[in-house]
């Protein structure tokens, strides 16, 4: 076809048998192929014998709220909202001191994008133009290492989820207010 040379004539079946290497998979007419079971076995290059326990510092806390959401941070320099991540926002109550904090980790990387106590002076306000998002100021968010003041916004899939978050947030805020007042009175 592409070679431009003369067409080759088909060889007869006997000629093909001669050219075939031994153990060929081609069958002759009337021959039954042997059923061979192929046993393929690979050894791992690296053996993982030890299970590594990952500490998240959430072992002494119980989860009181969990909902999927998208978190935004207001950038004061550029005067615009920057996306912090998408994942499960959780309210975690410490088993010993009973204080509740908000923790949110990104979905695939599990990197912390929000981590702060819910303090009494936080005001949860509805975001302008949306019934499914809330805005608040965190005085000391430690998601990036050092505590820093941030304006955060969170958006949920629907308004029902947003209202469930508001109820859980305000309940945690009331509980923390009592705990912070008791701690301040004892000092």
PDB file of C-alpha atoms in Angstrom:
ATOM      1  CA  UNK A   1       0.000   0.000   0.000  1.00  0.00           C
ATOM      2  CA  UNK A   2       2.573   2.590   1.058  1.00  0.00           C
ATOM      3  CA  UNK A   3       5.720   0.952  -0.217  1.00  0.00           C
ATOM      4  CA  UNK A   4       4.941   1.333  -3.877  1.00  0.00           C
ATOM      5  CA  UNK A   5       6.548  -2.000  -4.677  1.00  0.00           C
ATOM      6  CA  UNK A   6       4.945  -5.087  -6.167  1.00  0.00           C
ATOM      7  CA  UNK A   7       2.296  -6.832  -4.102  1.00  0.00           C
ATOM      8  CA  UNK A   8       3.473  -9.862  -2.189  1.00  0.00           C
ATOM      9  CA  UNK A   9       1.617 -13.074  -2.531  1.00  0.00           C
ATOM     10  CA  UNK A  10       0.196 -14.717   0.534  1.00  0.00           C
ATOM     11  CA  UNK A  11       2.253 -17.573   1.811  1.00  0.00           C
ATOM     12  CA  UNK A  12       0.703 -20.867   2.475  1.00  0.00           C
ATOM     13  CA  UNK A  13       0.046 -22.066   5.992  1.00  0.00           C
ATOM     14  CA  UNK A  14       3.022 -24.442   5.897  1.00  0.00           C
ATOM     15  CA  UNK A  15       5.436 -21.599   5.184  1.00  0.00           C
ATOM     16  CA  UNK A  16       4.056 -19.592   8.111  1.00  0.00           C
ATOM     17  CA  UNK A  17       4.574 -22.510  10.495  1.00  0.00           C
ATOM     18  CA  UNK A  18       8.232 -22.652   9.602  1.00  0.00           C
ATOM     19  CA  UNK A  19       8.791 -18.935  10.320  1.00  0.00           C
ATOM     20  CA  UNK A  20       6.921 -18.983  13.642  1.00  0.00           C
ATOM     21  CA  UNK A  21       9.017 -19.372  16.792  1.00  0.00           C
ATOM     22  CA  UNK A  22       8.368 -22.338  19.028  1.00  0.00           C
ATOM     23  CA  UNK A  23       5.640 -21.857  21.618  1.00  0.00           C
ATOM     24  CA  UNK A  24       3.659 -19.623  19.308  1.00  0.00           C
ATOM     25  CA  UNK A  25       0.151 -18.757  20.286  1.00  0.00           C
ATOM     26  CA  UNK A  26      -1.171 -19.454  16.786  1.00  0.00           C
ATOM     27  CA  UNK A  27      -3.263 -22.567  16.506  1.00  0.00           C
ATOM     28  CA  UNK A  28      -3.462 -24.866  13.580  1.00  0.00           C
ATOM     29  CA  UNK A  29      -6.846 -26.018  12.444  1.00  0.00           C
ATOM     30  CA  UNK A  30      -8.229 -28.761  14.642  1.00  0.00           C
ATOM     31  CA  UNK A  31      -5.715 -28.115  17.451  1.00  0.00           C
ATOM     32  CA  UNK A  32      -6.921 -27.317  20.955  1.00  0.00           C
ATOM     33  CA  UNK A  33      -4.979 -24.659  22.874  1.00  0.00           C
ATOM     34  CA  UNK A  34      -3.649 -25.640  26.270  1.00  0.00           C
ATOM     35  CA  UNK A  35      -5.227 -23.640  29.062  1.00  0.00           C
ATOM     36  CA  UNK A  36      -2.268 -22.040  30.742  1.00  0.00           C
ATOM     37  CA  UNK A  37      -2.657 -20.183  33.991  1.00  0.00           C
ATOM     38  CA  UNK A  38      -0.394 -17.194  34.176  1.00  0.00           C
ATOM     39  CA  UNK A  39       0.811 -16.513  37.694  1.00  0.00           C
ATOM     40  CA  UNK A  40       2.053 -12.935  37.836  1.00  0.00           C
ATOM     41  CA  UNK A  41       3.483 -11.935  41.200  1.00  0.00           C
ATOM     42  CA  UNK A  42       5.281  -8.702  42.049  1.00  0.00           C
ATOM     43  CA  UNK A  43       7.187  -8.020  45.247  1.00  0.00           C
ATOM     44  CA  UNK A  44       6.892  -4.508  46.714  1.00  0.00           C
ATOM     45  CA  UNK A  45      10.000  -2.366  46.445  1.00  0.00           C
ATOM     46  CA  UNK A  46       9.436  -0.805  49.871  1.00  0.00           C
ATOM     47  CA  UNK A  47       7.835  -2.696  52.751  1.00  0.00           C
ATOM     48  CA  UNK A  48       5.592  -0.535  54.944  1.00  0.00           C
ATOM     49  CA  UNK A  49       5.497  -2.287  58.280  1.00  0.00           C
ATOM     50  CA  UNK A  50       4.985   0.531  60.779  1.00  0.00           C
ATOM     51  CA  UNK A  51       1.744   2.425  61.079  1.00  0.00           C
ATOM     52  CA  UNK A  52       2.440   6.088  61.704  1.00  0.00           C
ATOM     53  CA  UNK A  53       0.069   7.887  64.064  1.00  0.00           C
ATOM     54  CA  UNK A  54      -0.574  11.435  62.901  1.00  0.00           C
ATOM     55  CA  UNK A  55      -1.216  13.953  65.667  1.00  0.00           C
ATOM     56  CA  UNK A  56      -3.730  16.646  64.730  1.00  0.00           C
ATOM     57  CA  UNK A  57      -4.119  18.114  68.253  1.00  0.00           C
ATOM     58  CA  UNK A  58      -7.813  17.291  67.926  1.00  0.00           C
ATOM     59  CA  UNK A  59      -7.615  14.075  69.953  1.00  0.00           C
ATOM     60  CA  UNK A  60      -8.861  15.720  73.181  1.00  0.00           C
ATOM     61  CA  UNK A  61     -11.799  17.429  71.478  1.00  0.00           C
ATOM     62  CA  UNK A  62     -15.260  16.322  70.494  1.00  0.00           C
ATOM     63  CA  UNK A  63     -16.965  17.524  67.358  1.00  0.00           C
ATOM     64  CA  UNK A  64     -20.183  19.461  67.996  1.00  0.00           C
ATOM     65  CA  UNK A  65     -20.804  20.656  64.425  1.00  0.00           C
ATOM     66  CA  UNK A  66     -19.597  19.651  60.947  1.00  0.00           C
ATOM     67  CA  UNK A  67     -20.678  21.025  57.583  1.00  0.00           C
ATOM     68  CA  UNK A  68     -19.113  21.399  54.134  1.00  0.00           C
ATOM     69  CA  UNK A  69     -18.383  25.011  53.186  1.00  0.00           C
ATOM     70  CA  UNK A  70     -16.058  27.417  51.394  1.00  0.00           C
ATOM     71  CA  UNK A  71     -14.008  29.892  53.438  1.00  0.00           C
ATOM     72  CA  UNK A  72     -12.819  33.334  52.321  1.00  0.00           C
ATOM     73  CA  UNK A  73     -10.420  35.840  53.904  1.00  0.00           C
ATOM     74  CA  UNK A  74     -10.606  39.584  53.312  1.00  0.00           C
ATOM     75  CA  UNK A  75      -7.266  40.933  52.080  1.00  0.00           C
ATOM     76  CA  UNK A  76      -6.911  44.494  53.383  1.00  0.00           C
ATOM     77  CA  UNK A  77      -4.121  45.395  50.951  1.00  0.00           C
ATOM     78  CA  UNK A  78      -5.971  44.551  47.741  1.00  0.00           C
ATOM     79  CA  UNK A  79      -9.420  45.247  49.280  1.00  0.00           C
ATOM     80  CA  UNK A  80     -10.898  41.975  47.997  1.00  0.00           C
ATOM     81  CA  UNK A  81     -11.939  38.522  49.208  1.00  0.00           C
ATOM     82  CA  UNK A  82      -9.416  35.698  48.766  1.00  0.00           C
ATOM     83  CA  UNK A  83     -10.471  32.048  48.872  1.00  0.00           C
ATOM     84  CA  UNK A  84      -8.888  30.166  51.798  1.00  0.00           C
ATOM     85  CA  UNK A  85     -10.233  26.728  50.966  1.00  0.00           C
ATOM     86  CA  UNK A  86     -13.131  24.316  50.628  1.00  0.00           C
ATOM     87  CA  UNK A  87     -13.781  21.594  53.176  1.00  0.00           C
ATOM     88  CA  UNK A  88     -15.571  20.696  56.385  1.00  0.00           C
ATOM     89  CA  UNK A  89     -15.947  23.482  58.923  1.00  0.00           C
ATOM     90  CA  UNK A  90     -16.063  21.976  62.404  1.00  0.00           C
ATOM     91  CA  UNK A  91     -16.735  23.257  65.882  1.00  0.00           C
ATOM     92  CA  UNK A  92     -14.580  21.319  68.349  1.00  0.00           C
ATOM     93  CA  UNK A  93     -15.223  21.363  72.100  1.00  0.00           C
ATOM     94  CA  UNK A  94     -12.241  20.549  74.321  1.00  0.00           C
ATOM     95  CA  UNK A  95     -12.998  17.708  76.762  1.00  0.00           C
ATOM     96  CA  UNK A  96     -11.044  19.232  79.674  1.00  0.00           C
ATOM     97  CA  UNK A  97     -11.506  23.018  79.518  1.00  0.00           C
ATOM     98  CA  UNK A  98     -14.836  22.863  77.560  1.00  0.00           C
ATOM     99  CA  UNK A  99     -13.836  25.754  75.243  1.00  0.00           C
ATOM    100  CA  UNK A 100     -15.057  25.557  71.644  1.00  0.00           C
ATOM    101  CA  UNK A 101     -12.993  26.513  68.631  1.00  0.00           C
ATOM    102  CA  UNK A 102     -13.661  26.661  64.905  1.00  0.00           C
ATOM    103  CA  UNK A 103     -11.378  24.511  62.734  1.00  0.00           C
ATOM    104  CA  UNK A 104     -11.535  24.117  58.977  1.00  0.00           C
ATOM    105  CA  UNK A 105      -9.231  21.986  56.834  1.00  0.00           C
ATOM    106  CA  UNK A 106      -8.947  21.944  53.051  1.00  0.00           C
ATOM    107  CA  UNK A 107     -10.345  18.825  51.382  1.00  0.00           C
ATOM    108  CA  UNK A 108      -7.428  17.040  49.744  1.00  0.00           C
ATOM    109  CA  UNK A 109      -4.392  18.508  51.472  1.00  0.00           C
ATOM    110  CA  UNK A 110      -6.004  18.693  54.953  1.00  0.00           C
ATOM    111  CA  UNK A 111      -4.132  21.963  55.495  1.00  0.00           C
ATOM    112  CA  UNK A 112      -5.709  24.154  58.179  1.00  0.00           C
ATOM    113  CA  UNK A 113      -7.392  27.247  56.712  1.00  0.00           C
ATOM    114  CA  UNK A 114      -9.181  28.445  59.883  1.00  0.00           C
ATOM    115  CA  UNK A 115      -8.375  27.826  63.547  1.00  0.00           C
ATOM    116  CA  UNK A 116      -9.612  30.133  66.309  1.00  0.00           C
ATOM    117  CA  UNK A 117     -11.664  30.175  69.494  1.00  0.00           C
ATOM    118  CA  UNK A 118     -15.205  31.448  69.209  1.00  0.00           C
ATOM    119  CA  UNK A 119     -15.030  34.439  71.534  1.00  0.00           C
ATOM    120  CA  UNK A 120     -17.968  36.490  72.856  1.00  0.00           C
ATOM    121  CA  UNK A 121     -17.038  39.716  71.016  1.00  0.00           C
ATOM    122  CA  UNK A 122     -17.363  38.104  67.549  1.00  0.00           C
ATOM    123  CA  UNK A 123     -20.346  39.337  65.558  1.00  0.00           C
ATOM    124  CA  UNK A 124     -21.679  36.891  62.991  1.00  0.00           C
ATOM    125  CA  UNK A 125     -23.264  39.048  60.261  1.00  0.00           C
ATOM    126  CA  UNK A 126     -24.969  37.993  57.027  1.00  0.00           C
ATOM    127  CA  UNK A 127     -22.905  38.621  53.924  1.00  0.00           C
ATOM    128  CA  UNK A 128     -24.282  41.312  51.626  1.00  0.00           C
ATOM    129  CA  UNK A 129     -26.473  39.865  48.885  1.00  0.00           C
ATOM    130  CA  UNK A 130     -26.463  36.246  50.087  1.00  0.00           C
ATOM    131  CA  UNK A 131     -28.632  34.231  52.474  1.00  0.00           C
ATOM    132  CA  UNK A 132     -26.156  31.354  52.603  1.00  0.00           C
ATOM    133  CA  UNK A 133     -22.997  33.086  53.826  1.00  0.00           C
ATOM    134  CA  UNK A 134     -21.754  34.743  57.024  1.00  0.00           C
ATOM    135  CA  UNK A 135     -18.977  37.233  57.866  1.00  0.00           C
ATOM    136  CA  UNK A 136     -17.119  37.697  61.174  1.00  0.00           C
ATOM    137  CA  UNK A 137     -13.864  39.088  62.573  1.00  0.00           C
ATOM    138  CA  UNK A 138     -11.444  36.691  64.253  1.00  0.00           C
ATOM    139  CA  UNK A 139      -9.073  38.496  66.612  1.00  0.00           C
ATOM    140  CA  UNK A 140      -6.513  35.673  66.703  1.00  0.00           C
ATOM    141  CA  UNK A 141      -6.742  33.134  63.888  1.00  0.00           C
ATOM    142  CA  UNK A 142      -3.735  30.796  64.074  1.00  0.00           C
ATOM    143  CA  UNK A 143      -4.244  28.858  60.829  1.00  0.00           C
ATOM    144  CA  UNK A 144      -1.022  30.264  59.337  1.00  0.00           C
ATOM    145  CA  UNK A 145       1.114  29.826  62.460  1.00  0.00           C
ATOM    146  CA  UNK A 146       1.174  33.187  64.243  1.00  0.00           C
ATOM    147  CA  UNK A 147      -2.070  34.667  65.641  1.00  0.00           C
ATOM    148  CA  UNK A 148      -3.422  37.412  63.410  1.00  0.00           C
ATOM    149  CA  UNK A 149      -6.657  39.372  63.135  1.00  0.00           C
ATOM    150  CA  UNK A 150      -8.674  38.383  60.070  1.00  0.00           C
ATOM    151  CA  UNK A 151     -12.039  39.103  58.546  1.00  0.00           C
ATOM    152  CA  UNK A 152     -13.499  35.780  57.428  1.00  0.00           C
ATOM    153  CA  UNK A 153     -16.518  34.828  55.349  1.00  0.00           C
ATOM    154  CA  UNK A 154     -18.013  31.384  54.960  1.00  0.00           C
ATOM    155  CA  UNK A 155     -20.429  30.204  52.272  1.00  0.00           C
ATOM    156  CA  UNK A 156     -22.625  27.103  52.431  1.00  0.00           C
ATOM    157  CA  UNK A 157     -24.510  25.130  49.788  1.00  0.00           C
ATOM    158  CA  UNK A 158     -27.898  26.482  50.884  1.00  0.00           C
ATOM    159  CA  UNK A 159     -29.526  28.810  53.418  1.00  0.00           C
ATOM    160  CA  UNK A 160     -30.603  25.930  55.723  1.00  0.00           C
ATOM    161  CA  UNK A 161     -26.979  24.875  56.203  1.00  0.00           C
ATOM    162  CA  UNK A 162     -26.002  28.500  56.804  1.00  0.00           C
ATOM    163  CA  UNK A 163     -28.672  28.830  59.505  1.00  0.00           C
ATOM    164  CA  UNK A 164     -27.551  25.576  61.167  1.00  0.00           C
ATOM    165  CA  UNK A 165     -24.014  26.995  61.294  1.00  0.00           C
ATOM    166  CA  UNK A 166     -25.286  30.248  62.816  1.00  0.00           C
ATOM    167  CA  UNK A 167     -27.169  28.374  65.558  1.00  0.00           C
ATOM    168  CA  UNK A 168     -24.150  26.205  66.424  1.00  0.00           C
ATOM    169  CA  UNK A 169     -21.797  29.226  66.307  1.00  0.00           C
ATOM    170  CA  UNK A 170     -23.988  31.304  68.645  1.00  0.00           C
ATOM    171  CA  UNK A 171     -24.482  28.391  71.050  1.00  0.00           C
ATOM    172  CA  UNK A 172     -20.701  27.858  71.224  1.00  0.00           C
ATOM    173  CA  UNK A 173     -20.257  31.604  71.692  1.00  0.00           C
ATOM    174  CA  UNK A 174     -22.606  31.611  74.720  1.00  0.00           C
ATOM    175  CA  UNK A 175     -20.841  28.605  76.275  1.00  0.00           C
ATOM    176  CA  UNK A 176     -17.407  30.147  75.724  1.00  0.00           C
ATOM    177  CA  UNK A 177     -18.575  33.480  77.178  1.00  0.00           C
ATOM    178  CA  UNK A 178     -19.377  31.756  80.489  1.00  0.00           C
ATOM    179  CA  UNK A 179     -16.027  29.920  80.472  1.00  0.00           C
ATOM    180  CA  UNK A 180     -14.002  33.045  79.633  1.00  0.00           C
ATOM    181  CA  UNK A 181     -15.848  35.056  82.320  1.00  0.00           C
ATOM    182  CA  UNK A 182     -15.178  32.343  84.926  1.00  0.00           C
ATOM    183  CA  UNK A 183     -11.498  32.227  83.935  1.00  0.00           C
ATOM    184  CA  UNK A 184     -11.202  36.033  84.173  1.00  0.00           C
ATOM    185  CA  UNK A 185     -12.918  36.076  87.595  1.00  0.00           C
ATOM    186  CA  UNK A 186     -10.555  33.436  88.999  1.00  0.00           C
ATOM    187  CA  UNK A 187      -7.450  35.449  88.040  1.00  0.00           C
TER     188      UNK A 187
END
